[in-house]
């Protein structure tokens, strides 16, 4: 991992990167930054740049509009070259250039290694559309990425692409088939990150539980987690995006016994109705999924469960939706995200009958959020008086002096801990006594610094 200050002294042109979408995109933007900085000078404001690179997202309608709005705002500047990379480029390619002819280049999700060649040509006033089909994936350039603050936690991509066929999802079309990174390449990157001061590594992918099946012919996730947890100064290791049907007891045992692995399971179920799951083409329909979640609750009560559900999938009846509400109340996930179904061209569900009106989808989304807010408040209140390890994310001004997270919280998507008293610096892991709680935050004071991991 290169130092954030690297840049070519001789660079004449200045560039800026704007990144949209998920953590995987953020990591890709850090890789792009490392590559482009070999030749051009990075600046941290778009006004100061003459080249704007926009790493786009098009997972759902809202993400697509955000990316397009950003593109439109940048082409207003007459004196800047605007280059679109990532999912939107992969999805629309030539069409995007036709619709927005002011663009200078459109690139897909990969290969990133040609980015400087594309910038060179754009500077010479060429217009370029460069899309690889199917999208590729370079394993080793990830060790060269420039991490941006905060540096006490970092995402690490273990694979990209996905072999599943969820009928609502455009990702396999944009990212291609599952391609696991080589084991050594991941360890190498993790070690580099820890040397830079990273204490918490968060493993990301489209489908973490499939890690290694393409490259090694068998699942290597457990092996990878064990090896990563041996990195000396690494404190917390967190795993995101586990496909429910592939979460086995071996993985759960490892989560609860390994001192560095956070007691946290991100298991996006999407729905619980057998009808809907079948139409979604998810492989563990209805009752089986419910049984499995109940089993996990019974045998692994110490694991914090995070899930994502989708409401308003085509054909979702009131009864199907009620099943989902009942299930959310039954399992009482500690963390839950809810999305409204987004009708995406190119997915199998696009032409399905029974598309649900936007208003109904929004009402259903709100209903689930209300149920979850009650659950979350009760769970948070039950923690009052307890002492918990908390990683400090941010120094604050005013009533709360720090913002942090427990092992049960991933950055940006989960709950926080607001701290009123005590001494620490960002990145410290401290013991916090919980004094109060709201739906999505704990409030507490630091009692002492913590030596051990989770
Ligand atoms: S597992 Fe995730 S990324 Fe893969 S097709 Fe399903 S929703 Fe999309």
CSV table of C-alpha atoms and ligand atoms in Angstrom, one decimal, residues 59 161-172 206-207 243 270 282, ligand 1:
chain,number,residue,atom,x,y,z
A,59,UNK,CA,-27.0,-1.2,-8.3
A,161,UNK,CA,-18.2,-11.0,-9.2
A,162,UNK,CA,-20.8,-13.5,-8.3
A,163,UNK,CA,-22.0,-16.9,-9.6
A,164,UNK,CA,-25.5,-16.7,-8.2
A,165,UNK,CA,-28.5,-15.7,-10.2
A,166,UNK,CA,-30.7,-13.7,-7.9
A,167,UNK,CA,-33.4,-12.4,-10.2
A,168,UNK,CA,-33.4,-8.8,-9.0
A,169,UNK,CA,-29.6,-8.3,-9.2
A,170,UNK,CA,-27.6,-6.7,-12.0
A,171,UNK,CA,-24.2,-7.3,-10.3
A,172,UNK,CA,-23.2,-10.5,-12.1
A,206,UNK,CA,-20.2,-9.9,-3.5
A,207,UNK,CA,-20.4,-13.3,-1.9
A,243,UNK,CA,-24.9,-16.0,1.6
A,270,UNK,CA,-33.8,-10.5,1.4
A,282,UNK,CA,-32.5,-17.6,-3.8
B,1,LIG,S1,-25.6,-13.1,-4.2
B,1,LIG,FE1,-25.6,-10.9,-4.1
B,1,LIG,S2,-24.3,-10.2,-5.8
B,1,LIG,FE2,-24.8,-12.3,-6.2
B,1,LIG,S3,-26.6,-12.3,-7.6
B,1,LIG,FE3,-27.4,-12.5,-5.4
B,1,LIG,S4,-27.7,-10.4,-4.7
B,1,LIG,FE4,-26.4,-10.2,-6.6
